[in-house]
GROMACS .gro file of C-alpha atoms in nm:
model
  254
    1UNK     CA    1   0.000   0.000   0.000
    2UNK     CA    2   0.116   0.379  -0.063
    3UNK     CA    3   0.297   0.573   0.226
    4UNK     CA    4   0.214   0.935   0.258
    5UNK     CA    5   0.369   1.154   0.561
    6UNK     CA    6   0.136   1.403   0.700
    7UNK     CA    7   0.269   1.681   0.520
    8UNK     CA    8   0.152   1.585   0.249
    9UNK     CA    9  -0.173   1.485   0.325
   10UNK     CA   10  -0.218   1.831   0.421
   11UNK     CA   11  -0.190   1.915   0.099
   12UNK     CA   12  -0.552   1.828   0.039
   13UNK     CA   13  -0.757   2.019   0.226
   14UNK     CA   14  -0.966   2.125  -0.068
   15UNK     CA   15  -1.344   2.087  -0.138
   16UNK     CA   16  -1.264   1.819  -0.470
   17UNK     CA   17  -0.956   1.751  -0.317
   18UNK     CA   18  -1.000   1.618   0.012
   19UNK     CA   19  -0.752   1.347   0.243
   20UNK     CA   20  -0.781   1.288   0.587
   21UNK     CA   21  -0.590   1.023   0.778
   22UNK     CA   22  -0.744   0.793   1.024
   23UNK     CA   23  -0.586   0.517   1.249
   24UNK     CA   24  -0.295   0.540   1.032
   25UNK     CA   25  -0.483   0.500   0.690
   26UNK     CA   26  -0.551   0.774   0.429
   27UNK     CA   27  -0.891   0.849   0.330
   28UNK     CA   28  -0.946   0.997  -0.022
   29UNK     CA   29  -1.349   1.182   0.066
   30UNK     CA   30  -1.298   1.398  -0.236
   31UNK     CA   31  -1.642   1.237  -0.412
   32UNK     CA   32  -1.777   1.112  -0.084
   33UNK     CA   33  -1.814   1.456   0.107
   34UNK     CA   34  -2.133   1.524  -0.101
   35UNK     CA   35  -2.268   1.214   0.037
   36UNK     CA   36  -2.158   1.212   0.409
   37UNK     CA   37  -2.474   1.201   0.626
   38UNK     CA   38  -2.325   1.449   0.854
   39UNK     CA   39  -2.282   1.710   0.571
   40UNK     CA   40  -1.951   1.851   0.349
   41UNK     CA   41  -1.894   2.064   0.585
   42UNK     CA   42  -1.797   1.881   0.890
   43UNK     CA   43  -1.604   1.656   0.719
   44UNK     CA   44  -1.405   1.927   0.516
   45UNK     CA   45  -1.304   2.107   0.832
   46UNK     CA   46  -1.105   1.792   0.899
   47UNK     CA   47  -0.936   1.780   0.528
   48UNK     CA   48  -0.582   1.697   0.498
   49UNK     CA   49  -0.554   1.634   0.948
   50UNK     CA   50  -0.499   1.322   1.141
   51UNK     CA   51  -0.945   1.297   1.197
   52UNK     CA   52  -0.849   0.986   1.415
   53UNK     CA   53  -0.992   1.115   1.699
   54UNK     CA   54  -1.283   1.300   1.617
   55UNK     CA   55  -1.392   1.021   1.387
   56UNK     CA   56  -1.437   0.810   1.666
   57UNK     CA   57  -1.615   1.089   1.858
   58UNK     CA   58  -1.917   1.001   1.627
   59UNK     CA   59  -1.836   0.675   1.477
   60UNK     CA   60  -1.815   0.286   1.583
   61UNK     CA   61  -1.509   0.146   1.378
   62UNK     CA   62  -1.791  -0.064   1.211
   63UNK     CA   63  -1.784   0.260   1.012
   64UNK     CA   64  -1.410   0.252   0.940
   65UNK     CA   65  -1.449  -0.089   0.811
   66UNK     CA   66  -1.786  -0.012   0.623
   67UNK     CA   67  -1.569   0.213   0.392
   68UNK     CA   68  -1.222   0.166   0.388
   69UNK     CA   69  -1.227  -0.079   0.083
   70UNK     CA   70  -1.381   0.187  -0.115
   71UNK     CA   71  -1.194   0.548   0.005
   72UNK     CA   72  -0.851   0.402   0.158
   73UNK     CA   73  -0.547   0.458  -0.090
   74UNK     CA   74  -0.269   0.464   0.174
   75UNK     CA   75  -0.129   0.455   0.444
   76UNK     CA   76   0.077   0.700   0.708
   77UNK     CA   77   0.423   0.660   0.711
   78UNK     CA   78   0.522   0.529   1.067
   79UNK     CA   79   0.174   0.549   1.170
   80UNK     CA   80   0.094   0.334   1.510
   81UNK     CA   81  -0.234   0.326   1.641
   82UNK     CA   82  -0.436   0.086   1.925
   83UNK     CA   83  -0.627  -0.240   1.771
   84UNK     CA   84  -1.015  -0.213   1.682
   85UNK     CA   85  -1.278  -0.413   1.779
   86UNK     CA   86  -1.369  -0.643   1.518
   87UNK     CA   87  -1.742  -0.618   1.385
   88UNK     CA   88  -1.859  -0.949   1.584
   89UNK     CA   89  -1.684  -0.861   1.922
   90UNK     CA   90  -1.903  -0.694   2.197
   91UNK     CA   91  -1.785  -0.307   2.200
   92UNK     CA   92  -1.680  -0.186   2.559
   93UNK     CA   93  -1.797   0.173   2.462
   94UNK     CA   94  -2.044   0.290   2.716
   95UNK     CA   95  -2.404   0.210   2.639
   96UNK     CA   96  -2.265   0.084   2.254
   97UNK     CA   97  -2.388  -0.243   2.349
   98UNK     CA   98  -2.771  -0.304   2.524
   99UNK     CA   99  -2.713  -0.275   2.911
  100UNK     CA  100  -2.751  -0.646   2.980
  101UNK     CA  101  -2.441  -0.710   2.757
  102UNK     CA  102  -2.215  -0.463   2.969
  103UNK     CA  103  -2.317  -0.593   3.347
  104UNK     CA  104  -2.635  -0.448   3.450
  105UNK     CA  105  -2.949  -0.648   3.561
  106UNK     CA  106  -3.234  -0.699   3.312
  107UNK     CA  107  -3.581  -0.927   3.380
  108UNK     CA  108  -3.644  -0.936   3.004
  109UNK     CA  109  -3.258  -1.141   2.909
  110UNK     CA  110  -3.133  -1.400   3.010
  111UNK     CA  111  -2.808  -1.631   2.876
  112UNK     CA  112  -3.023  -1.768   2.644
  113UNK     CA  113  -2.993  -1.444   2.493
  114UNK     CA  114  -2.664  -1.375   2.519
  115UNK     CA  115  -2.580  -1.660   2.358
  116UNK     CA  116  -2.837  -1.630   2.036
  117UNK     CA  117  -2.680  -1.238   1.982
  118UNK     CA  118  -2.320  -1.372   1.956
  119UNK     CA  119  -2.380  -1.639   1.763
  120UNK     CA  120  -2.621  -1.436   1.500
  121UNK     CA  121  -2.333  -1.176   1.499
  122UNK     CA  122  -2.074  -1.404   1.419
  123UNK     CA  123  -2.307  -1.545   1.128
  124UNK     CA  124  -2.353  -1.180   0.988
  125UNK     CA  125  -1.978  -1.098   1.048
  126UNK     CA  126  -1.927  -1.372   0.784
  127UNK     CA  127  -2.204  -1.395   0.530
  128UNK     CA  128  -2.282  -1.041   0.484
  129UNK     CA  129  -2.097  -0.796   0.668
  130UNK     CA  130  -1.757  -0.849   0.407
  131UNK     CA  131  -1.965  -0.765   0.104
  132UNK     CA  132  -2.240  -0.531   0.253
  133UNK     CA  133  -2.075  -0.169   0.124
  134UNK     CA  134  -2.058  -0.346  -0.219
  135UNK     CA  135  -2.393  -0.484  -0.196
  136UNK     CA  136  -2.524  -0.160  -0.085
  137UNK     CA  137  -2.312   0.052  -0.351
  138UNK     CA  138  -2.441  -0.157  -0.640
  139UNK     CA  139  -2.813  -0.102  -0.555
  140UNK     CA  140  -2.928  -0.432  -0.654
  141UNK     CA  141  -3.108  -0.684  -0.494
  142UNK     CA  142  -2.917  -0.975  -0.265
  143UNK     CA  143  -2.856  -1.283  -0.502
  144UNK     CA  144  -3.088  -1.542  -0.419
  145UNK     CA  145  -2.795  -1.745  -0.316
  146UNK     CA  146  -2.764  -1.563  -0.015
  147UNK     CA  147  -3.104  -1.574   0.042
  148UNK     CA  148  -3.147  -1.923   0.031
  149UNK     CA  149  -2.792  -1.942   0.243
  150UNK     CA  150  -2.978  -1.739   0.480
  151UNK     CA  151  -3.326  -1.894   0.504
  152UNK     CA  152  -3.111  -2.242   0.579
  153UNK     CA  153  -2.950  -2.138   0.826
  154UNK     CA  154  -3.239  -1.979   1.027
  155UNK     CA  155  -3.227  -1.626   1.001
  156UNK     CA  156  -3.565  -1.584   0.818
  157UNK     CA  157  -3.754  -1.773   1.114
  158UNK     CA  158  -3.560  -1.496   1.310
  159UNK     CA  159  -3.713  -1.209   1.160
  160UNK     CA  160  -4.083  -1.363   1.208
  161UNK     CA  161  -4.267  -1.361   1.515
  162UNK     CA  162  -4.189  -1.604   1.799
  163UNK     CA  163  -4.397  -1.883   1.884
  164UNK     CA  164  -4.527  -1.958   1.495
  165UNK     CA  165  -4.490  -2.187   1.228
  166UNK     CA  166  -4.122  -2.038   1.123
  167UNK     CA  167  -3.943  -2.159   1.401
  168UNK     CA  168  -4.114  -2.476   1.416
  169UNK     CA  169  -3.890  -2.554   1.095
  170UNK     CA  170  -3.561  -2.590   1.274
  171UNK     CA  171  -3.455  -2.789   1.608
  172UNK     CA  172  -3.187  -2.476   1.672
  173UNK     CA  173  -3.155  -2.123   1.590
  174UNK     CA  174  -2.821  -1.985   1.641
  175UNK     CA  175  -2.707  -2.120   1.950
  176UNK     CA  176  -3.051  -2.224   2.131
  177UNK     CA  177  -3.315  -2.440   2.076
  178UNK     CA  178  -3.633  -2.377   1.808
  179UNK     CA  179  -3.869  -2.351   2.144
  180UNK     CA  180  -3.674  -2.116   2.332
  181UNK     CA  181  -3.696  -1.850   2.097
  182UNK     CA  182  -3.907  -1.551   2.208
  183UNK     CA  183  -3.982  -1.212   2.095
  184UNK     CA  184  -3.700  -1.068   2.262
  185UNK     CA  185  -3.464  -1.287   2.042
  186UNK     CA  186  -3.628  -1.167   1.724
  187UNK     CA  187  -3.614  -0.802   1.875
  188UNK     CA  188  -3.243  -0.900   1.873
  189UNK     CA  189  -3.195  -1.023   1.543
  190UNK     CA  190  -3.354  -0.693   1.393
  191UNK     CA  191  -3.126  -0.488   1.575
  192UNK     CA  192  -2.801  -0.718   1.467
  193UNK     CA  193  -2.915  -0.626   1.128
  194UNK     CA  194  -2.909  -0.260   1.142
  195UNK     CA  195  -2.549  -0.293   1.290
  196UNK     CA  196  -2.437  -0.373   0.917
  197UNK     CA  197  -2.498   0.015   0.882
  198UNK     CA  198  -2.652  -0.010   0.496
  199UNK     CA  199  -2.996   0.096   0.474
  200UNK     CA  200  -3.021  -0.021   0.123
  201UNK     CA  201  -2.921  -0.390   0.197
  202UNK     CA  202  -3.109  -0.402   0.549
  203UNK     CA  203  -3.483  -0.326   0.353
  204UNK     CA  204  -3.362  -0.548   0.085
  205UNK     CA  205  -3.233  -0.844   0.314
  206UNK     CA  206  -3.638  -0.954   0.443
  207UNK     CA  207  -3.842  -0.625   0.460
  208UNK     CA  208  -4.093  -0.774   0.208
  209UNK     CA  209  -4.082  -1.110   0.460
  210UNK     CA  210  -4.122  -0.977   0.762
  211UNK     CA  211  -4.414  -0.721   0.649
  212UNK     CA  212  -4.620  -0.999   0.378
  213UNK     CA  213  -4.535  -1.327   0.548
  214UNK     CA  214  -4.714  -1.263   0.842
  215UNK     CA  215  -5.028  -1.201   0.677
  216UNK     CA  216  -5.003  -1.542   0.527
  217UNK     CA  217  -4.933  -1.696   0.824
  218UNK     CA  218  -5.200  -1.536   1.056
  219UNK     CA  219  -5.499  -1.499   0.752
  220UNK     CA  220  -5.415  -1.747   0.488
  221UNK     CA  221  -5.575  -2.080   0.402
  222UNK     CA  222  -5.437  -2.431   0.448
  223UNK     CA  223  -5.340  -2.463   0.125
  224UNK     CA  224  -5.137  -2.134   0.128
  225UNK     CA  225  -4.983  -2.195   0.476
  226UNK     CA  226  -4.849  -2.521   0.304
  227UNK     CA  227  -4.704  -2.404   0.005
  228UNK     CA  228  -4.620  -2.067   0.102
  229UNK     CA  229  -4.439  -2.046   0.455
  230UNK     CA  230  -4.190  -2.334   0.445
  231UNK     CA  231  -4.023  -2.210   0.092
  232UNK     CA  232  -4.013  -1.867   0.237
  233UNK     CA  233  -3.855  -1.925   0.536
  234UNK     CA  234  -3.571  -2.166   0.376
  235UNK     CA  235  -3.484  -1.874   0.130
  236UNK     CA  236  -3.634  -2.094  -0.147
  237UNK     CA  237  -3.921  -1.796  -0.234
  238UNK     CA  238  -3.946  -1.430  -0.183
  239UNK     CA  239  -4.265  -1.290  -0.102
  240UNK     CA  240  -4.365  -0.910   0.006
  241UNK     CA  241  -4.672  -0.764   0.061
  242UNK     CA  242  -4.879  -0.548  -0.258
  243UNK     CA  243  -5.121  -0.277  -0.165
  244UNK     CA  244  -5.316  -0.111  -0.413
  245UNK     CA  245  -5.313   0.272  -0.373
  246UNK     CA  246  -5.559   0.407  -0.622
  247UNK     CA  247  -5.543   0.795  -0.490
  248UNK     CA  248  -5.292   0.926  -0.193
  249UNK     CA  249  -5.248   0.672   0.088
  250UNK     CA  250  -5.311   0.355   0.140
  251UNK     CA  251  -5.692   0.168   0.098
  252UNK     CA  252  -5.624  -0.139   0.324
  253UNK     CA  253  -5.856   0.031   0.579
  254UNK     CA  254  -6.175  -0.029   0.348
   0.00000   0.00000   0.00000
């Protein structure tokens, strides 16, 4: 990889021309300032500085690793700086983690739970999380091979409401058994899924599941429950839920 020194990294502190350096790797933001979420300003008061510190002032390294494929194009020369968490490791930032994960008491989670969020994290740290900037950057839809990866390995049953016919289709579910799982492990798997940080991908990755399946499933005939619910949940079919809108809004009410 390229070495720059700082000195010349502060060379580009312009608004097309735009470096900063973070945890020893340069950032080339040029193109991306128009698209930060935080606006080109903030980020081009930092331009051609060490942003290592405020970056992490309002950013998990999840971020740093979201998009450091994409922007990185060198490094610092001599740069040291301390090791990152990884994406599946439990952060020991202050309230970056639910409460029950750093110590405190909770009525509502129990090791059961524990054990179900590491082991879905780990699963996402591996099957998506390496290809979700891509993914997300390409605008298309996941492949169906990833799909049916996930639906196989539980993660569709996940997303659907405990106690139904979903879970029923595997003995285990990341880490715990089929019967165990309650509402407060599918509250968990949502939020694992927003930690991959791509809006895009997240809606696209079982928004049209979790919002038409369960109409199926609580208002649908035998016949439908049959053929519909077990290929859905294996990743086999995709299925999402059409509304007709013939003027503003929506007409389900009538």
């Amino acid at each position: 990889m390229k070495k720059f020194t700082l000195e010349e990294v502060a060379k580009h502190d312009k608004e097309n021309d735009a470096w900063v350096a973070i945890d020893g790797k340069v950032f080339d933001v040029s193109k991306f300032a128009k698209m930060h979420p935080g606006g080109t300003g903030v980020l081009l008061e930092h331009a051609g500085k060490d942003a290592t510190e405020v970056f992490y002032q309002f950013h998990r390294h999840d971020v740093f690793l979201k998009y450091q494929d994409r922007l990185v194009i060198g490094e610092v020369t001599g740069a040291k700086f301390p090791k990152r968490g990884k994406f599946e490791e439990l952060s020991q930032v202050p309230f970056a983690e639910p409460s029950y994960e750093q110590g405190f008491a909770s009525p509502y989670y129990s090791e059961s739970h524990r054990i179900f969020r590491r082991e879905l994290r780990a699963f996402l740290a591996k099957e998506v999380m390496p290809n979700a900037v891509q993914w997300e950057l390409a605008g298309t839809l996941p492949s169906a091979e990833l799909f049916a990866k996930l639906g196989k390995a539980g993660f569709w049953a996940c997303r659907l409401a405990a106690h139904g016919p979903a879970q029923k289709l595997f003995p285990n579910l990341f880490g715990i058994k089929s019967e165990e799982f309650d509402s407060f492990h599918e509250l968990i798997c949502h939020d694992e899924l927003i930690r991959l940080g791509c809006p895009g991908l997240i809606d696209g990755l079982g928004s049209g599941l979790v919002i038409g399946l369960p109409a199926v499933i609580n208002y649908g005939t035998k016949a439908m429950l049959d053929s519909v619910i077990k290929p859905c949940v294996l990743g086999d079919k995709r299925i999402c839920l059409a509304i007709s809108e013939p003027a503003a809004g929506s007409d389900v009410a009538n």
